[in-house]
Amino acid sequence: MSETLQTIEQSYVDFLEEFGSDPSFTILSKNCLSLLHEYAQLNGQILRFQVISQSGQSHQPNFAVAVLLNDRQFPAEFASTKREASLQAAYKAFYQLSLDAKHNQRFLVDDNCTLFDRIASTVLSAYRDLCVSVQLELIGCKVLAGFVQEKCEEQAFNIVSLATGNKCVGGSVLSSHGLVVHDSHAEQLARRGFLRYLYEQIECFNQNRESIFEKSDGGKLKLKSTIRIHFYTSFAPCGDSALFSSRDQIYEGSIRDEHEFYLTARVQGQLRSKIENGEGAIPTESKSSILYLDAIANGKHVRHMSCSDKIFRWNVLGIQGALLSHLIEPIYLHSITIGFPYHYGHLCRALCCRLQEYFHSNRLPDPYRLNHPRIGHTNLKWKEVTNQTTNSYDSLNWNIQDKTIELIEPSVGKRRPNNEVSRLCKKNFFELFKTIRPVDRKTYYQMKQSSTIYQQCKEKMFRGFELYYLTGWISKDPSLSMFL
Ligand SMILES: [Zn+2]
Ligand SMILES: [Zn+2]
């Protein structure tokens, strides 16, 4: 950040402290205008004033004017002349920027901060920027998760996707055309946003543009060795990592990079499924099973695997999933940053070490492996991430590819407010896939099944859980994925 910009941001903070609550703003607004211009210039942003509406009688007009900084629109202000409305709108924008600058300071990290604080600050800052551009009350959230990409050579950390949410769909809305997002927990939506970025990066590679991918010896694409992927979540993921650690004090581990395996009770390590519409997870049956639609029609609850189990799966099969495995080698997380509750040993168990012994004697075929990411704690928090009961409007997702916010109604798995199909649904990913690789009239399900090594590794993982923890993975009815 340039020194001048820092000075300006500091002056915002001073301004806020001095005049933030003072309603007699007209005397100050002239100063706001020039500072706004300066701010825009230094940030390379375009500053515009837009007349949003004009009403009232001709002798008593009423103008609504809003400030636009690039695409970001600040709240409009009303006055009887355009000039007056513009000045007041400038004040409003200036006030908001002051608040931003103040929050910015909260996430400032220096060279001595941990990797985990740096990752958290990248996600939290991105979330804060989104919060000021949409109505805050829409997105008060309980869990915030995000993916960060690191370019090792430049030591640069960039946000790729983020999401909030902690609910899932019920059985009555499941779609056999892949149009519904089943699981709106923050971690899962953030991963789906990350997948959109992967598709775009594959496209970049194919068009000889700069990409995170390079050709592997096997002919697929693989992540460049200079690129790392990090994951952040504000709460311990539901299931095995969340259920046992809250009773313990925060334990950050002794040798940070060596995983510790904590198993202090028989119920630990088990696979668990989320309870429909609830916030909690219960152990699954002893064998892996398929949840058929007719069972759901007969009143059986829909069960989604817990986030701990799904993240465990990322550490075995990669984040990319079965479909993308046709095109790229598995992508493994370099690190996982977690807010609260936090206990190093319990998190290591839940997120990767649970089947360490099993995979030691049941090797995964190359390039698959059991990945042990660096796991660490952060104290950084954003004030809107609360521990209070949430409403049903709390699933938000954003990613660097789409650059827009999408709100999902978790109980129906579709976009708010018009129930349109989410960009994160299976059908949309299949469409993206088909733009890169023809599928020969195969269904989404068949394409996933034909990722043979991926499927073998998955089955091997399922056997491990049945053997070691007497719990099985619950898969959804294949008929939900048999669309073209
Ligand atoms: Zn979850
Ligand atoms: Zn581990």
Short mmCIF file of C-alpha atoms and ligand atoms in Angstrom, two decimals:
data_model
loop_
_atom_site.label_atom_id
_atom_site.label_comp_id
_atom_site.label_asym_id
_atom_site.label_seq_id
_atom_site.Cartn_x
_atom_site.Cartn_y
_atom_site.Cartn_z
CA MET A 1 0.00 0.00 0.00
CA SER A 2 1.40 3.41 -0.91
CA GLU A 3 2.16 5.88 1.81
CA THR A 4 -0.32 8.45 0.50
CA LEU A 5 -3.09 5.89 0.52
CA GLN A 6 -2.23 4.95 4.07
CA THR A 7 -2.39 8.60 5.06
CA ILE A 8 -5.81 8.92 3.51
CA GLU A 9 -7.06 5.79 5.20
CA GLN A 10 -5.75 7.11 8.47
CA SER A 11 -7.57 10.37 7.86
CA TYR A 12 -10.78 8.39 7.34
CA VAL A 13 -10.29 6.78 10.72
CA ASP A 14 -9.57 10.12 12.37
CA PHE A 15 -12.58 11.57 10.63
CA LEU A 16 -14.79 8.78 11.89
CA GLU A 17 -13.62 9.17 15.42
CA GLU A 18 -14.14 12.91 15.37
CA PHE A 19 -17.29 13.38 13.30
CA GLY A 20 -18.75 9.92 12.84
CA SER A 21 -21.78 10.60 14.97
CA ASP A 22 -22.17 14.27 14.10
CA PRO A 23 -25.31 14.85 11.99
CA SER A 24 -24.32 18.36 10.88
CA PHE A 25 -22.38 17.04 7.95
CA THR A 26 -22.91 19.71 5.30
CA ILE A 27 -19.94 21.74 6.36
CA LEU A 28 -17.74 18.70 5.97
CA SER A 29 -19.07 17.32 2.73
CA LYS A 30 -16.96 19.53 0.49
CA ASN A 31 -13.89 17.99 2.03
CA CYS A 32 -15.44 14.53 1.52
CA LEU A 33 -15.77 15.18 -2.20
CA SER A 34 -12.11 15.99 -2.73
CA LEU A 35 -10.98 13.09 -0.56
CA LEU A 36 -13.26 10.73 -2.46
CA HIS A 37 -11.73 11.87 -5.74
CA GLU A 38 -8.27 11.34 -4.35
CA TYR A 39 -9.16 7.90 -2.99
CA ALA A 40 -10.60 6.80 -6.34
CA GLN A 41 -7.55 8.04 -8.21
CA LEU A 42 -5.09 6.27 -5.93
CA ASN A 43 -7.03 2.99 -6.14
CA GLY A 44 -7.47 3.25 -9.89
CA GLN A 45 -11.25 3.32 -9.43
CA ILE A 46 -13.79 5.33 -11.36
CA LEU A 47 -15.89 7.69 -9.25
CA ARG A 48 -19.36 8.56 -10.51
CA PHE A 49 -22.48 10.21 -9.16
CA GLN A 50 -25.72 8.70 -10.36
CA VAL A 51 -29.18 10.23 -10.16
CA ILE A 52 -31.24 7.26 -9.01
CA SER A 53 -34.62 8.97 -9.10
CA GLN A 54 -36.26 12.32 -9.51
CA SER A 55 -39.66 13.05 -8.04
CA GLY A 56 -41.80 15.85 -6.57
CA GLN A 57 -43.38 18.90 -8.22
CA SER A 58 -41.35 21.06 -10.60
CA HIS A 59 -41.19 23.89 -8.06
CA GLN A 60 -40.22 21.42 -5.31
CA PRO A 61 -38.17 18.61 -6.89
CA ASN A 62 -36.58 15.75 -4.97
CA PHE A 63 -33.42 14.09 -6.26
CA ALA A 64 -31.90 10.80 -5.13
CA VAL A 65 -28.19 10.55 -5.87
CA ALA A 66 -25.78 7.70 -5.14
CA VAL A 67 -22.01 7.47 -5.33
CA LEU A 68 -20.51 4.71 -7.46
CA LEU A 69 -16.91 3.59 -7.06
CA ASN A 70 -16.38 1.22 -9.99
CA ASP A 71 -19.29 -1.23 -9.53
CA ARG A 72 -19.81 -0.58 -5.87
CA GLN A 73 -22.86 1.54 -5.14
CA PHE A 74 -23.17 3.43 -1.88
CA PRO A 75 -26.50 4.37 -0.26
CA ALA A 76 -28.42 7.12 -2.09
CA GLU A 77 -29.21 10.50 -0.51
CA PHE A 78 -32.19 12.78 -1.15
CA ALA A 79 -32.25 16.57 -1.56
CA SER A 80 -34.01 19.30 -3.52
CA THR A 81 -30.99 19.93 -5.76
CA LYS A 82 -28.68 17.49 -7.48
CA ARG A 83 -25.70 19.25 -6.00
CA GLU A 84 -26.93 18.98 -2.45
CA ALA A 85 -27.90 15.30 -2.90
CA SER A 86 -24.47 14.60 -4.40
CA LEU A 87 -22.67 16.23 -1.49
CA GLN A 88 -24.69 14.22 1.00
CA ALA A 89 -24.14 11.02 -0.98
CA ALA A 90 -20.41 11.75 -0.96
CA TYR A 91 -20.59 12.06 2.81
CA LYS A 92 -22.38 8.71 3.07
CA ALA A 93 -19.79 7.01 0.88
CA PHE A 94 -16.99 8.65 2.78
CA TYR A 95 -18.49 7.50 6.07
CA GLN A 96 -18.71 3.92 4.78
CA LEU A 97 -15.11 4.00 3.55
CA SER A 98 -14.10 5.24 6.98
CA LEU A 99 -15.82 2.25 8.57
CA ASP A 100 -14.09 -0.04 6.07
CA ALA A 101 -10.71 1.47 6.89
CA LYS A 102 -11.38 0.93 10.55
CA HIS A 103 -12.29 -2.73 9.98
CA ASN A 104 -9.29 -3.06 7.69
CA GLN A 105 -7.08 -2.32 10.61
CA ARG A 106 -8.57 -5.22 12.52
CA PHE A 107 -7.38 -7.69 9.92
CA LEU A 108 -3.99 -6.12 9.34
CA VAL A 109 -1.37 -8.80 9.55
CA ASP A 110 2.37 -8.24 9.65
CA ASP A 111 5.28 -10.35 8.46
CA ASN A 112 5.47 -12.13 11.80
CA CYS A 113 1.89 -13.36 11.83
CA THR A 114 1.19 -17.06 11.40
CA LEU A 115 0.19 -18.59 8.08
CA PHE A 116 -3.21 -19.27 9.65
CA ASP A 117 -3.86 -15.62 10.57
CA ARG A 118 -2.86 -14.62 7.07
CA ILE A 119 -5.31 -17.07 5.49
CA ALA A 120 -8.09 -16.02 7.88
CA SER A 121 -7.46 -12.33 7.22
CA THR A 122 -7.67 -12.91 3.45
CA VAL A 123 -11.09 -14.57 3.77
CA LEU A 124 -12.40 -12.18 6.43
CA SER A 125 -11.36 -9.08 4.51
CA ALA A 126 -13.08 -10.37 1.37
CA TYR A 127 -16.20 -11.11 3.39
CA ARG A 128 -16.16 -7.67 4.96
CA ASP A 129 -15.95 -6.06 1.53
CA LEU A 130 -19.01 -8.04 0.43
CA CYS A 131 -20.89 -7.11 3.59
CA VAL A 132 -20.69 -3.43 2.83
CA SER A 133 -22.00 -3.98 -0.68
CA VAL A 134 -25.14 -5.92 0.25
CA GLN A 135 -27.62 -5.47 3.03
CA LEU A 136 -25.97 -6.63 6.21
CA GLU A 137 -29.06 -8.13 7.75
CA LEU A 138 -29.30 -10.61 4.90
CA ILE A 139 -26.01 -12.23 5.63
CA GLY A 140 -25.43 -12.35 9.34
CA CYS A 141 -23.95 -15.81 9.46
CA LYS A 142 -22.93 -18.57 11.74
CA VAL A 143 -20.25 -20.26 9.69
CA LEU A 144 -17.96 -18.60 7.15
CA ALA A 145 -15.61 -20.67 4.98
CA GLY A 146 -13.30 -19.88 2.10
CA PHE A 147 -10.55 -21.03 -0.24
CA VAL A 148 -7.34 -19.04 -0.66
CA GLN A 149 -4.77 -19.50 -3.39
CA GLU A 150 -1.10 -18.79 -2.69
CA LYS A 151 1.46 -17.97 -5.31
CA CYS A 152 4.55 -19.14 -3.46
CA GLU A 153 7.09 -17.19 -5.51
CA GLU A 154 5.37 -13.87 -4.83
CA GLN A 155 4.13 -14.85 -1.35
CA ALA A 156 0.76 -13.54 -2.50
CA PHE A 157 -2.50 -14.80 -0.99
CA ASN A 158 -5.69 -14.39 -3.02
CA ILE A 159 -9.26 -15.18 -2.13
CA VAL A 160 -10.82 -17.66 -4.57
CA SER A 161 -14.21 -18.42 -3.07
CA LEU A 162 -16.14 -17.94 0.13
CA ALA A 163 -19.53 -18.93 1.52
CA THR A 164 -21.70 -18.84 4.61
CA GLY A 165 -24.38 -21.23 5.79
CA ASN A 166 -25.23 -24.16 8.03
CA LYS A 167 -28.35 -25.84 6.61
CA CYS A 168 -29.35 -28.51 4.08
CA VAL A 169 -32.38 -29.37 1.91
CA GLY A 170 -35.19 -31.66 2.96
CA GLY A 171 -36.42 -34.70 1.02
CA SER A 172 -39.38 -33.10 -0.73
CA VAL A 173 -37.33 -30.85 -3.01
CA LEU A 174 -34.66 -33.24 -4.34
CA SER A 175 -34.28 -32.93 -8.11
CA SER A 176 -33.46 -35.72 -10.54
CA HIS A 177 -32.20 -33.11 -13.00
CA GLY A 178 -29.35 -31.88 -10.81
CA LEU A 179 -31.00 -28.52 -10.24
CA VAL A 180 -30.91 -28.42 -6.43
CA VAL A 181 -27.98 -27.69 -4.12
CA HIS A 182 -28.32 -30.32 -1.39
CA ASP A 183 -25.82 -29.13 1.16
CA SER A 184 -25.61 -25.40 1.95
CA HIS A 185 -23.07 -25.66 4.74
CA ALA A 186 -20.45 -22.94 4.22
CA GLU A 187 -17.61 -25.42 3.67
CA GLN A 188 -19.46 -27.22 0.87
CA LEU A 189 -20.63 -24.09 -0.94
CA ALA A 190 -17.13 -22.63 -0.75
CA ARG A 191 -15.78 -25.81 -2.36
CA ARG A 192 -18.34 -25.61 -5.14
CA GLY A 193 -17.36 -21.99 -5.81
CA PHE A 194 -13.75 -23.16 -5.91
CA LEU A 195 -14.72 -25.73 -8.58
CA ARG A 196 -15.98 -22.94 -10.83
CA TYR A 197 -12.56 -21.37 -10.55
CA LEU A 198 -10.92 -24.69 -11.50
CA TYR A 199 -13.03 -24.94 -14.65
CA GLU A 200 -12.02 -21.44 -15.61
CA GLN A 201 -8.34 -22.20 -15.00
CA ILE A 202 -8.55 -25.33 -17.20
CA GLU A 203 -10.05 -23.15 -19.91
CA CYS A 204 -7.17 -20.67 -19.46
CA PHE A 205 -4.63 -23.47 -19.85
CA ASN A 206 -6.36 -24.75 -22.99
CA GLN A 207 -6.24 -21.26 -24.50
CA ASN A 208 -2.56 -20.79 -23.63
CA ARG A 209 -3.36 -18.09 -21.10
CA GLU A 210 -1.80 -17.88 -17.64
CA SER A 211 -3.16 -20.71 -15.47
CA ILE A 212 -2.54 -22.50 -12.19
CA PHE A 213 -2.23 -25.74 -14.18
CA GLU A 214 0.51 -27.44 -16.16
CA LYS A 215 0.63 -30.74 -18.08
CA SER A 216 1.43 -33.81 -15.98
CA ASP A 217 3.36 -36.85 -17.18
CA GLY A 218 0.14 -38.84 -17.23
CA GLY A 219 -1.40 -36.44 -19.76
CA LYS A 220 -3.89 -34.76 -17.41
CA LEU A 221 -3.40 -31.32 -15.92
CA LYS A 222 -1.90 -30.83 -12.48
CA LEU A 223 -1.51 -27.91 -10.13
CA LYS A 224 1.80 -26.08 -10.61
CA SER A 225 4.22 -26.70 -7.74
CA THR A 226 4.33 -22.93 -7.08
CA ILE A 227 0.59 -22.80 -6.31
CA ARG A 228 -0.86 -23.79 -2.95
CA ILE A 229 -4.49 -24.05 -1.90
CA HIS A 230 -5.56 -23.14 1.64
CA PHE A 231 -8.90 -23.52 3.37
CA TYR A 232 -10.42 -21.49 6.19
CA THR A 233 -13.52 -22.09 8.28
CA SER A 234 -14.69 -19.94 11.17
CA PHE A 235 -16.01 -22.94 13.16
CA ALA A 236 -14.80 -26.50 13.54
CA PRO A 237 -16.59 -28.43 10.77
CA CYS A 238 -19.73 -30.28 11.89
CA GLY A 239 -19.36 -33.97 12.75
CA ASP A 240 -16.25 -35.56 14.19
CA SER A 241 -14.18 -32.37 14.58
CA ALA A 242 -16.91 -30.32 16.28
CA LEU A 243 -18.46 -32.78 18.69
CA PHE A 244 -15.63 -33.40 21.06
CA SER A 245 -13.35 -30.43 21.06
CA SER A 246 -15.63 -27.81 22.61
CA ARG A 247 -15.26 -29.38 26.06
CA ASP A 248 -11.50 -29.07 25.85
CA GLN A 249 -9.47 -25.90 26.11
CA ILE A 250 -7.97 -24.61 22.90
CA TYR A 251 -4.99 -26.81 22.30
CA GLU A 252 -2.71 -25.69 19.51
CA GLY A 253 -0.41 -28.70 19.43
CA SER A 254 3.25 -28.98 20.34
CA ILE A 255 5.07 -29.58 17.08
CA ARG A 256 2.79 -27.83 14.67
CA ASP A 257 3.60 -29.68 11.50
CA GLU A 258 3.48 -33.17 12.93
CA HIS A 259 -0.06 -34.42 13.30
CA GLU A 260 -1.25 -35.69 16.66
CA PHE A 261 -3.84 -38.41 16.77
CA TYR A 262 -6.36 -38.05 19.62
CA LEU A 263 -8.79 -40.85 20.24
CA THR A 264 -10.17 -40.72 23.75
CA ALA A 265 -13.62 -42.24 23.37
CA ARG A 266 -15.19 -44.99 21.30
CA VAL A 267 -17.59 -42.63 19.55
CA GLN A 268 -14.70 -40.62 18.09
CA GLY A 269 -13.66 -41.13 14.50
CA GLN A 270 -17.08 -42.34 13.37
CA LEU A 271 -18.75 -41.18 10.19
CA ARG A 272 -21.69 -38.94 10.95
CA SER A 273 -24.56 -37.49 8.97
CA LYS A 274 -26.21 -34.11 9.34
CA ILE A 275 -29.74 -34.11 10.59
CA GLU A 276 -32.24 -32.67 8.12
CA ASN A 277 -32.74 -28.95 8.91
CA GLY A 278 -30.97 -29.42 12.21
CA GLU A 279 -27.60 -28.36 13.44
CA GLY A 280 -25.83 -31.50 14.61
CA ALA A 281 -24.63 -34.86 13.34
CA ILE A 282 -25.38 -38.48 14.27
CA PRO A 283 -23.35 -41.66 13.60
CA THR A 284 -24.27 -43.58 10.46
CA GLU A 285 -25.15 -47.29 10.21
CA SER A 286 -22.39 -49.89 10.21
CA LYS A 287 -22.29 -50.42 6.43
CA SER A 288 -22.09 -47.96 3.55
CA SER A 289 -25.50 -47.50 2.00
CA ILE A 290 -27.53 -45.74 -0.63
CA LEU A 291 -30.44 -43.57 0.38
CA TYR A 292 -33.11 -44.35 -2.21
CA LEU A 293 -35.77 -41.89 -3.26
CA ASP A 294 -38.64 -44.27 -2.55
CA ALA A 295 -37.40 -44.63 1.03
CA ILE A 296 -37.50 -40.85 1.31
CA ALA A 297 -40.98 -40.83 -0.23
CA ASN A 298 -41.96 -43.28 2.50
CA GLY A 299 -40.91 -40.84 5.15
CA LYS A 300 -37.21 -41.59 5.64
CA HIS A 301 -35.16 -38.48 6.47
CA VAL A 302 -32.63 -37.19 3.96
CA ARG A 303 -29.16 -37.54 5.39
CA HIS A 304 -26.11 -35.63 4.25
CA MET A 305 -22.61 -36.58 5.36
CA SER A 306 -21.09 -34.19 7.89
CA CYS A 307 -18.54 -31.56 6.86
CA SER A 308 -15.80 -33.31 8.87
CA ASP A 309 -16.36 -36.43 6.78
CA LYS A 310 -16.51 -34.52 3.51
CA ILE A 311 -13.28 -32.66 4.31
CA PHE A 312 -11.70 -35.98 5.25
CA ARG A 313 -12.72 -37.14 1.80
CA TRP A 314 -10.96 -34.10 0.22
CA ASN A 315 -7.82 -35.30 2.00
CA VAL A 316 -8.10 -38.70 0.33
CA LEU A 317 -9.63 -38.03 -3.09
CA GLY A 318 -8.77 -34.34 -3.54
CA ILE A 319 -11.01 -31.28 -3.64
CA GLN A 320 -11.80 -31.56 -7.35
CA GLY A 321 -14.35 -34.42 -7.21
CA ALA A 322 -15.03 -37.33 -9.57
CA LEU A 323 -16.00 -35.37 -12.67
CA LEU A 324 -12.94 -33.12 -12.80
CA SER A 325 -10.72 -36.15 -12.13
CA HIS A 326 -11.10 -36.94 -15.83
CA LEU A 327 -9.17 -33.76 -16.58
CA ILE A 328 -6.91 -33.03 -13.62
CA GLU A 329 -4.89 -34.86 -11.00
CA PRO A 330 -6.17 -34.66 -7.42
CA ILE A 331 -5.74 -31.27 -5.74
CA TYR A 332 -4.88 -31.46 -2.06
CA LEU A 333 -5.12 -28.70 0.55
CA HIS A 334 -1.88 -27.27 1.84
CA SER A 335 -3.45 -25.99 5.05
CA ILE A 336 -6.69 -25.77 7.01
CA THR A 337 -7.29 -22.77 9.31
CA ILE A 338 -10.00 -23.04 11.95
CA GLY A 339 -11.56 -20.54 14.35
CA PHE A 340 -13.46 -22.07 17.23
CA PRO A 341 -13.88 -24.64 18.81
CA TYR A 342 -10.31 -25.72 18.29
CA HIS A 343 -8.30 -28.67 19.51
CA TYR A 344 -5.30 -29.73 17.45
CA GLY A 345 -5.39 -33.46 18.21
CA HIS A 346 -9.13 -33.87 17.68
CA LEU A 347 -9.00 -31.90 14.43
CA CYS A 348 -6.08 -33.96 13.10
CA ARG A 349 -8.06 -37.12 13.79
CA ALA A 350 -11.28 -35.88 12.22
CA LEU A 351 -9.80 -34.27 9.12
CA CYS A 352 -7.16 -36.81 8.08
CA CYS A 353 -5.47 -39.06 10.67
CA ARG A 354 -8.55 -41.24 11.35
CA LEU A 355 -7.57 -43.81 8.73
CA GLN A 356 -3.82 -43.33 8.77
CA GLU A 357 -3.16 -46.87 9.98
CA TYR A 358 -5.65 -48.32 7.52
CA PHE A 359 -4.15 -46.54 4.51
CA HIS A 360 -0.70 -47.56 5.67
CA SER A 361 -1.54 -51.17 4.94
CA ASN A 362 -4.06 -50.40 2.16
CA ARG A 363 -2.09 -48.09 -0.11
CA LEU A 364 -3.86 -45.69 -2.42
CA PRO A 365 -2.75 -45.83 -6.07
CA ASP A 366 -0.71 -42.88 -7.38
CA PRO A 367 -1.34 -39.94 -7.54
CA TYR A 368 -3.84 -40.41 -4.70
CA ARG A 369 -2.65 -40.35 -1.09
CA LEU A 370 -3.81 -39.57 2.42
CA ASN A 371 -3.05 -35.85 2.68
CA HIS A 372 -2.12 -34.33 6.05
CA PRO A 373 -2.53 -30.57 5.58
CA ARG A 374 -1.05 -28.10 8.03
CA ILE A 375 -3.78 -27.46 10.59
CA GLY A 376 -3.85 -24.28 12.67
CA HIS A 377 -5.90 -21.92 14.78
CA THR A 378 -6.75 -18.25 14.30
CA ASN A 379 -8.21 -15.71 16.71
CA LEU A 380 -9.26 -13.34 13.95
CA LYS A 381 -13.04 -12.88 13.81
CA TRP A 382 -15.49 -10.76 11.91
CA LYS A 383 -18.18 -9.34 14.12
CA GLU A 384 -21.05 -10.50 11.92
CA VAL A 385 -20.02 -14.13 12.30
CA THR A 386 -22.18 -14.89 15.27
CA ASN A 387 -23.00 -17.87 17.36
CA GLN A 388 -26.69 -17.01 17.49
CA THR A 389 -29.51 -18.98 15.94
CA THR A 390 -29.58 -18.20 12.27
CA ASN A 391 -32.49 -17.53 9.96
CA SER A 392 -32.98 -19.50 6.78
CA TYR A 393 -31.55 -16.78 4.52
CA ASP A 394 -28.00 -17.26 5.52
CA SER A 395 -26.35 -19.12 2.66
CA LEU A 396 -24.28 -16.77 0.60
CA ASN A 397 -21.62 -17.68 -1.93
CA TRP A 398 -19.06 -15.70 -3.90
CA ASN A 399 -16.17 -16.72 -6.10
CA ILE A 400 -13.46 -14.99 -8.10
CA GLN A 401 -14.77 -16.38 -11.38
CA ASP A 402 -18.33 -15.04 -11.12
CA LYS A 403 -17.46 -12.04 -8.92
CA THR A 404 -21.06 -11.71 -7.76
CA ILE A 405 -22.91 -12.72 -4.63
CA GLU A 406 -25.51 -15.45 -4.85
CA LEU A 407 -27.92 -16.14 -2.00
CA ILE A 408 -29.28 -19.66 -1.65
CA GLU A 409 -32.36 -20.64 0.31
CA PRO A 410 -30.89 -23.74 2.01
CA SER A 411 -34.17 -25.60 2.53
CA VAL A 412 -34.98 -25.61 -1.21
CA GLY A 413 -31.42 -25.48 -2.58
CA LYS A 414 -32.20 -22.70 -5.04
CA ARG A 415 -31.40 -19.02 -5.46
CA ARG A 416 -33.12 -16.33 -3.54
CA PRO A 417 -35.39 -14.51 -4.13
CA ASN A 418 -36.86 -16.08 -7.31
CA ASN A 419 -36.08 -19.79 -6.84
CA GLU A 420 -33.83 -19.81 -9.88
CA VAL A 421 -31.25 -22.54 -10.31
CA SER A 422 -28.00 -21.90 -8.45
CA ARG A 423 -24.73 -21.67 -10.36
CA LEU A 424 -23.44 -24.27 -7.87
CA CYS A 425 -25.88 -27.07 -8.79
CA LYS A 426 -24.71 -30.34 -10.41
CA LYS A 427 -26.39 -29.56 -13.70
CA ASN A 428 -24.34 -26.38 -14.14
CA PHE A 429 -21.10 -28.18 -13.38
CA PHE A 430 -21.98 -30.85 -15.93
CA GLU A 431 -22.59 -28.11 -18.51
CA LEU A 432 -19.19 -26.60 -17.72
CA PHE A 433 -17.59 -30.03 -18.04
CA LYS A 434 -19.21 -30.61 -21.42
CA THR A 435 -17.73 -27.39 -22.81
CA ILE A 436 -14.29 -28.94 -22.22
CA ARG A 437 -14.82 -32.67 -22.83
CA PRO A 438 -17.57 -34.29 -24.96
CA VAL A 439 -19.53 -36.89 -22.96
CA ASP A 440 -21.12 -38.98 -25.71
CA ARG A 441 -24.63 -38.90 -24.32
CA LYS A 442 -23.39 -40.30 -21.01
CA THR A 443 -25.25 -39.13 -17.93
CA TYR A 444 -23.67 -37.12 -15.12
CA TYR A 445 -23.71 -40.29 -13.01
CA GLN A 446 -22.03 -42.39 -15.70
CA MET A 447 -19.33 -39.77 -16.20
CA LYS A 448 -18.59 -39.76 -12.48
CA GLN A 449 -18.54 -43.57 -12.35
CA SER A 450 -16.12 -43.73 -15.27
CA SER A 451 -13.47 -41.95 -13.19
CA THR A 452 -12.33 -45.46 -12.27
CA ILE A 453 -9.29 -44.88 -10.08
CA TYR A 454 -11.12 -42.15 -8.21
CA GLN A 455 -14.03 -44.54 -7.57
CA GLN A 456 -11.69 -47.32 -6.44
CA CYS A 457 -10.04 -44.98 -3.92
CA LYS A 458 -13.47 -43.91 -2.69
CA GLU A 459 -14.59 -47.51 -2.16
CA LYS A 460 -11.33 -48.23 -0.35
CA MET A 461 -11.98 -45.28 1.97
CA PHE A 462 -15.54 -46.53 2.65
CA ARG A 463 -14.16 -49.99 3.61
CA GLY A 464 -11.72 -48.34 6.00
CA PHE A 465 -14.50 -46.60 7.91
CA GLU A 466 -16.59 -49.76 8.08
CA LEU A 467 -13.59 -51.69 9.37
CA TYR A 468 -12.15 -49.22 11.85
CA TYR A 469 -15.16 -47.23 13.04
CA LEU A 470 -18.13 -49.50 12.20
CA THR A 471 -19.86 -46.72 10.30
CA GLY A 472 -20.71 -46.44 6.61
CA TRP A 473 -20.89 -43.63 4.06
CA ILE A 474 -24.42 -42.70 2.95
CA SER A 475 -24.61 -42.00 -0.79
CA LYS A 476 -27.60 -40.43 -2.52
CA ASP A 477 -29.82 -42.37 -4.92
CA PRO A 478 -27.98 -42.60 -8.32
CA SER A 479 -31.25 -41.70 -10.05
CA LEU A 480 -30.66 -38.16 -8.74
CA SER A 481 -27.61 -37.97 -10.99
CA MET A 482 -28.86 -39.70 -14.11
CA PHE A 483 -29.48 -36.57 -16.12
CA LEU A 484 -27.88 -35.80 -19.47
ZN ZN B 1 -21.17 -28.57 8.24
ZN ZN B 2 -3.30 -36.02 9.72
#
